[in-house]
Short mmCIF file of C-alpha atoms in Angstrom, two decimals:
data_model
loop_
_atom_site.label_atom_id
_atom_site.label_comp_id
_atom_site.label_asym_id
_atom_site.label_seq_id
_atom_site.Cartn_x
_atom_site.Cartn_y
_atom_site.Cartn_z
CA MET A 1 27.37 11.57 11.72
CA ALA A 2 29.09 13.49 8.73
CA ASP A 3 27.95 17.28 8.10
CA LEU A 4 25.34 16.80 4.83
CA LYS A 5 23.75 18.39 2.71
CA LYS A 6 20.27 17.61 2.33
CA GLY A 7 19.40 15.33 -0.37
CA ALA A 8 22.76 15.90 -0.89
CA ARG A 9 23.92 12.70 -3.07
CA ILE A 10 26.69 10.31 -1.30
CA THR A 11 28.79 8.74 -2.81
CA GLY A 12 32.26 6.23 -2.71
CA ALA A 13 33.86 6.41 0.05
CA THR A 14 31.80 9.44 2.10
CA ARG A 15 29.21 6.87 1.38
CA ASP A 16 31.10 3.39 3.28
CA LYS A 17 32.61 5.94 5.55
CA LEU A 18 28.69 6.66 6.50
CA ALA A 19 27.15 3.44 5.89
CA ALA A 20 30.13 2.05 8.84
CA ASP A 21 29.13 4.75 10.73
CA LEU A 22 25.34 3.76 10.45
CA LYS A 23 26.02 0.36 11.20
CA LYS A 24 27.72 0.72 14.61
CA LYS A 25 24.99 2.83 15.91
CA TYR A 26 21.90 0.26 15.17
CA GLU A 27 23.94 -2.72 16.16
CA LYS A 28 23.83 -0.63 19.74
CA GLY A 29 20.41 -0.19 19.24
CA ALA A 30 19.69 3.02 17.86
CA SER A 31 16.54 2.59 16.20
CA ILE A 32 16.43 3.67 12.21
CA ARG A 33 14.46 6.78 12.57
CA ALA A 34 16.61 8.71 15.73
CA LEU A 35 19.17 7.42 13.00
CA ALA A 36 17.75 9.09 9.88
CA GLU A 37 16.48 12.32 12.08
CA ALA A 38 20.90 12.83 13.87
CA THR A 39 21.93 12.57 10.14
CA GLY A 40 19.02 15.02 8.62
CA ARG A 41 18.27 12.76 5.74
CA SER A 42 15.15 10.75 5.28
CA TYR A 43 13.81 7.10 6.71
CA GLY A 44 14.26 4.99 3.12
CA PHE A 45 17.90 6.75 2.83
CA VAL A 46 18.74 5.49 6.21
CA HIS A 47 16.76 2.01 5.46
CA ARG A 48 18.78 1.75 2.25
CA VAL A 49 22.12 2.05 3.16
CA LEU A 50 21.57 -0.39 6.46
CA SER A 51 20.73 -3.27 3.44
CA GLU A 52 23.07 -2.47 0.79
CA SER A 53 26.33 -2.44 4.27
CA GLY A 54 24.28 -5.72 4.73
CA VAL A 55 22.71 -5.34 8.84
CA GLN A 56 20.42 -7.71 9.88
CA LEU A 57 17.70 -5.93 9.85
CA ARG A 58 15.75 -6.15 13.58
CA GLY A 59 11.61 -6.31 12.84
CA ARG A 60 8.86 -4.63 14.45
CA GLY A 61 8.34 -4.22 17.80
CA GLY A 62 4.76 -4.08 19.90
CA ALA A 63 2.90 -7.26 20.56
CA THR A 64 1.99 -9.67 17.74
CA ARG A 65 -1.55 -11.04 17.05
CA THR A 66 -2.70 -14.93 17.90
CA LYS A 67 -4.84 -16.58 15.84
CA LYS A 68 -8.63 -17.38 17.56
CA LYS A 69 -9.03 -20.99 18.14
#
């Protein structure tokens, strides 16, 4: 991953490269939280960059509730 200063604005080619990198790792199974920690960015930032790059975001894990009859 690129060496990113925390809180620094990321635009242009740097953002495009980061988005492509995050997209590739997310599609291989990395979580948004893991990507955020690896880049030193917030969960919201990573989520937004992935959404902007057209990634189909996975649903949340865990058991689902069923309706009682």
